[in-house]
Tab-separated table of N, CA and C in Angstrom:
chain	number	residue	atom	x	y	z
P	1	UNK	N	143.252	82.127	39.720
P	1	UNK	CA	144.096	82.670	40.773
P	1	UNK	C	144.104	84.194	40.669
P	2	UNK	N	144.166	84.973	42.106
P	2	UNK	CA	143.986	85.977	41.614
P	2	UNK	C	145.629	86.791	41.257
P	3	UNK	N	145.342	87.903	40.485
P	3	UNK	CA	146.485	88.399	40.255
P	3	UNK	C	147.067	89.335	41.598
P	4	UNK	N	148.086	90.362	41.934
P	4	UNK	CA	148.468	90.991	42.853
P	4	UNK	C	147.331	92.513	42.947
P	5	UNK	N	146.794	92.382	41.839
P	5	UNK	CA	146.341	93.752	41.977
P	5	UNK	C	144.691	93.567	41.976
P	6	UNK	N	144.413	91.933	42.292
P	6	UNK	CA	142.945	91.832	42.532
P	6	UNK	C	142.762	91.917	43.850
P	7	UNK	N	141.767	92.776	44.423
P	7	UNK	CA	141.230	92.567	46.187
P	7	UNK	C	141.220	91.161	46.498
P	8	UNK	N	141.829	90.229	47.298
P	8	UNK	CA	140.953	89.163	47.663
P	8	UNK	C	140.920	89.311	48.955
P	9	UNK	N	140.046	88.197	49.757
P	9	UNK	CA	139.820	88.512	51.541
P	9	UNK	C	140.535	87.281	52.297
P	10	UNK	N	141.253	86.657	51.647
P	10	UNK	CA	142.163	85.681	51.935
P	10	UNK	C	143.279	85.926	51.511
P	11	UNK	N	144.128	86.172	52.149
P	11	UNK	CA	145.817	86.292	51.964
P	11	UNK	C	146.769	85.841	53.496
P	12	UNK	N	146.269	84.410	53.870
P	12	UNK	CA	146.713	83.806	54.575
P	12	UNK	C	147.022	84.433	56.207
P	13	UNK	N	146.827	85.625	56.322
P	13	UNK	CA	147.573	85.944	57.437
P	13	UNK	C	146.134	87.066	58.321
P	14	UNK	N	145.743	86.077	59.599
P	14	UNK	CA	144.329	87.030	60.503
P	14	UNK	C	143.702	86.955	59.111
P	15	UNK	N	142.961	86.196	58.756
P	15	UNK	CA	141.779	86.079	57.560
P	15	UNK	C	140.618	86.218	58.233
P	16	UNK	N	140.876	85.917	59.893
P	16	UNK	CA	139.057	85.566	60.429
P	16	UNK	C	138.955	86.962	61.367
P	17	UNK	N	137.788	86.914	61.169
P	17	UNK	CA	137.339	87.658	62.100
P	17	UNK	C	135.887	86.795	63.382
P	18	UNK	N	136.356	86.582	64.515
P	18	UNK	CA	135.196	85.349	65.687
P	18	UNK	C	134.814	86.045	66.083
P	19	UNK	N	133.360	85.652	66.122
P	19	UNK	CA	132.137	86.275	67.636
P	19	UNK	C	131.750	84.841	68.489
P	20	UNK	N	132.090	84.524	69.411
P	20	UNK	CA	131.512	83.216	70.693
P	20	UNK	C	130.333	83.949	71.042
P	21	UNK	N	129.556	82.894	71.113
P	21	UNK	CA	128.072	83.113	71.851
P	21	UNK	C	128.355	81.891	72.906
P	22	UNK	N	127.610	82.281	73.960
P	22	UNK	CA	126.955	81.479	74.791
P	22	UNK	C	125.346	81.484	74.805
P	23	UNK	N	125.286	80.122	74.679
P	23	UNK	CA	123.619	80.444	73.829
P	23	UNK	C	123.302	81.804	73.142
P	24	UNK	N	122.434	82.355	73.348
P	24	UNK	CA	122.168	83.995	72.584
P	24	UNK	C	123.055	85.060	72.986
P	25	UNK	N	123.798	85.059	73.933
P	25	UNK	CA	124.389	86.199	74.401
P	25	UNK	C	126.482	86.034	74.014
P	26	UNK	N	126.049	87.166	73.954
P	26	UNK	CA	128.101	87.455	73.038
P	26	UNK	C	128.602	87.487	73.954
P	27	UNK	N	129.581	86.494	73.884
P	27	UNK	CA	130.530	86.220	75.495
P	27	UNK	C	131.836	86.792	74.654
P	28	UNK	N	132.152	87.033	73.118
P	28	UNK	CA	133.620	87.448	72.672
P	28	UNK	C	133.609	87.997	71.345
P	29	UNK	N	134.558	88.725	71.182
P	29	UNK	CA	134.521	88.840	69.965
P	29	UNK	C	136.089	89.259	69.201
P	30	UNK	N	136.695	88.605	68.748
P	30	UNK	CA	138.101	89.227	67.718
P	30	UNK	C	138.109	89.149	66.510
P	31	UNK	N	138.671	90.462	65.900
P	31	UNK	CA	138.624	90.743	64.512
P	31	UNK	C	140.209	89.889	63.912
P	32	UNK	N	140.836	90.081	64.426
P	32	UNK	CA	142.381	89.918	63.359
P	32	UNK	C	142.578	88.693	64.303
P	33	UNK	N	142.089	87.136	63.368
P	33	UNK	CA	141.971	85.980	63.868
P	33	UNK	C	142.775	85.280	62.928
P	34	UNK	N	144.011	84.273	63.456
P	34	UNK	CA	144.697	83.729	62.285
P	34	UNK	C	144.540	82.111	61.856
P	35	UNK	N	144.569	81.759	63.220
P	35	UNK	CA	143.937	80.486	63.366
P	35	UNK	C	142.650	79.919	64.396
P	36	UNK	N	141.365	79.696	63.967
P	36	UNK	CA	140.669	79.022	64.486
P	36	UNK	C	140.539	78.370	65.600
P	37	UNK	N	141.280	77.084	65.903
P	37	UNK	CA	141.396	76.683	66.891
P	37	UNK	C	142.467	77.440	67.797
P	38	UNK	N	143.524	78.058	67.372
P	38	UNK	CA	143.993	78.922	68.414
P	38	UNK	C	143.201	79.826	69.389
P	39	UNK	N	142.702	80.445	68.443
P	39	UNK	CA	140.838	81.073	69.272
P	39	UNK	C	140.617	80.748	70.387
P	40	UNK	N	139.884	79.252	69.623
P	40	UNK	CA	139.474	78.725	71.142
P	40	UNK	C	139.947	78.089	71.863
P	41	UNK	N	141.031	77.875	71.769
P	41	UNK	CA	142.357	77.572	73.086
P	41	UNK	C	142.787	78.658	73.480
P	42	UNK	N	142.265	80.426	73.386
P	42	UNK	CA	142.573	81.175	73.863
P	42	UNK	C	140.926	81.476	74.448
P	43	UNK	N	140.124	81.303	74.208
P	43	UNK	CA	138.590	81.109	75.283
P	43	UNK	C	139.371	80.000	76.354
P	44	UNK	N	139.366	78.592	75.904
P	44	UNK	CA	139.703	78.054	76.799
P	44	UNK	C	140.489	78.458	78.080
P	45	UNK	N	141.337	78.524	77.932
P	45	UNK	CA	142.794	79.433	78.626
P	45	UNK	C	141.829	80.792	79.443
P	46	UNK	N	141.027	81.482	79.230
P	46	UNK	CA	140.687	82.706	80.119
P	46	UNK	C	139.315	81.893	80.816
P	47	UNK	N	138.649	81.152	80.728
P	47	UNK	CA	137.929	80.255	81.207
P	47	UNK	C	136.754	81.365	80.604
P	48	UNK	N	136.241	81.477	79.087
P	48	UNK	CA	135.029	81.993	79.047
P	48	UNK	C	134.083	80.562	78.177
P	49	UNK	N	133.364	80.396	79.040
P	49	UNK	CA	131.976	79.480	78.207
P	49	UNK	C	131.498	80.213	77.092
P	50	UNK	N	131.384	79.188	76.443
P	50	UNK	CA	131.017	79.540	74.803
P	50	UNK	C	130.020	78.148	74.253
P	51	UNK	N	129.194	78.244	73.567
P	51	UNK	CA	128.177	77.477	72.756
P	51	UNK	C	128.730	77.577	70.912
P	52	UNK	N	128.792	78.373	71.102
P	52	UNK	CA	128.998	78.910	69.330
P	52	UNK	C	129.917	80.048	68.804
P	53	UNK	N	130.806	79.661	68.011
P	53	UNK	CA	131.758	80.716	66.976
P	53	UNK	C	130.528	80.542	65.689
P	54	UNK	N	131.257	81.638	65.416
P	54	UNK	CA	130.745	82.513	63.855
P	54	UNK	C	132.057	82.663	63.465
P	55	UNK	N	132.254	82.249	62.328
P	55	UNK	CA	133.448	82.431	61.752
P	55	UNK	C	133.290	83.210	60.269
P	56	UNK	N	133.987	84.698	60.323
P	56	UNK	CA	133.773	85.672	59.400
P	56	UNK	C	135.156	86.104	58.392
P	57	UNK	N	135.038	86.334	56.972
P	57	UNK	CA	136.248	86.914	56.934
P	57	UNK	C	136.281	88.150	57.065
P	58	UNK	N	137.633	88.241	57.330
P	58	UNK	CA	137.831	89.629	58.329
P	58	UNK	C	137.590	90.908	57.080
P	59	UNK	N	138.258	90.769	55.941
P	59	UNK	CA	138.010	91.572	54.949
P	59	UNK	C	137.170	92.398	54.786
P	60	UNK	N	135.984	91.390	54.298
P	60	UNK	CA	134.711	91.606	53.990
P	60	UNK	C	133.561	91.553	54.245
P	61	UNK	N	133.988	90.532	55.625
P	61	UNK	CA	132.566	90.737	56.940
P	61	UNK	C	132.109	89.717	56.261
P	62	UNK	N	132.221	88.810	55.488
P	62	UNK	CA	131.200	87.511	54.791
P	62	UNK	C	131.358	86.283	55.469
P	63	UNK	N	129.846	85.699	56.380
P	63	UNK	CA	130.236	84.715	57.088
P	63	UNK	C	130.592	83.572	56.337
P	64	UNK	N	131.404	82.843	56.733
P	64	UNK	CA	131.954	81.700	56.374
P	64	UNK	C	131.328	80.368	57.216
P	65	UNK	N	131.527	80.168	58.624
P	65	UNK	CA	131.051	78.951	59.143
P	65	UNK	C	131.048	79.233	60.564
P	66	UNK	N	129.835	78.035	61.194
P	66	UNK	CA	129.384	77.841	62.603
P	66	UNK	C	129.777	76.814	63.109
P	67	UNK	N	130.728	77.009	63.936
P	67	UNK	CA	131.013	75.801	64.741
P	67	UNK	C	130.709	75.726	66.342
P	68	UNK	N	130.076	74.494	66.766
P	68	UNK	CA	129.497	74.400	67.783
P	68	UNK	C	130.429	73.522	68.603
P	69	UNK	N	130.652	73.850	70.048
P	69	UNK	CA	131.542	73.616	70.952
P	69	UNK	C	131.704	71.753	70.870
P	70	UNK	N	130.659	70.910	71.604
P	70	UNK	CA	130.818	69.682	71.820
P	70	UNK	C	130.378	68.867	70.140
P	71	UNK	N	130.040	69.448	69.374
P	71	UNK	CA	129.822	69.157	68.171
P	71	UNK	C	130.513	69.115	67.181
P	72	UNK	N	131.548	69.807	67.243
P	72	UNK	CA	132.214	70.065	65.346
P	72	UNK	C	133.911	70.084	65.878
P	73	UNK	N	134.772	69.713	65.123
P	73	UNK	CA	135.960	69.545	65.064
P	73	UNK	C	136.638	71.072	64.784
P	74	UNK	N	137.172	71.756	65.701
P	74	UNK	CA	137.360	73.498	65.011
P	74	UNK	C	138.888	73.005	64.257
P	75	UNK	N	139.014	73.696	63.154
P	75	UNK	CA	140.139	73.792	62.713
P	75	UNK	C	140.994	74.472	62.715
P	76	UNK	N	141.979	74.407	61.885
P	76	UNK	CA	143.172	75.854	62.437
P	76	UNK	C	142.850	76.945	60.943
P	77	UNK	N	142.187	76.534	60.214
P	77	UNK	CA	141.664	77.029	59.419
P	77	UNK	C	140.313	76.782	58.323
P	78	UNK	N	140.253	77.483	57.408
P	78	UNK	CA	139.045	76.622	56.630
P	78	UNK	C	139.297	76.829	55.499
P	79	UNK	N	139.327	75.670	54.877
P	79	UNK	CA	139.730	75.133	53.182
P	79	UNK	C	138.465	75.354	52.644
P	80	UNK	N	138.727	75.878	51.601
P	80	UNK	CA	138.225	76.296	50.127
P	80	UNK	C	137.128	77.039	49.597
């Protein structure tokens, strides 16, 4: 565990940073992302088509995971 005075890039609160593609082209992008599927119930909600999130932490810019629209279950976050 880390101590208070170690950097980590997880401290529960906007950990992500999303880019949406539609096929090859960047239809979005937000840095201070807290939950996942909130995201994309906020694509949903402005009506932008999307194929693919990139899911980054916001910290350190280190991708974490790809989730694909009719394919993958988005979560409200990502464990471990």
């Amino acid at each position: 565990m880390n101590s208070p005075s170690e950097p980590t890039e997880f401290k529960r609160k906007n950990d992500y940073s999303i880019t949406a593609y539609q096929g090859s082209r960047k239809v979005n992008t937000m840095v201070y992302v807290h939950s996942i599927s909130s995201y994309v119930k906020y694509l949903e909600k402005r009506h932008i088509n999307w194929s693919v999130i990139n899911v980054y932490a916001r910290r350190t810019r280190r991708f974490l995971k790809r989730y694909y629209k009719d394919r993958d279950i988005i979560p409200d976050r990502i464990e471990g």
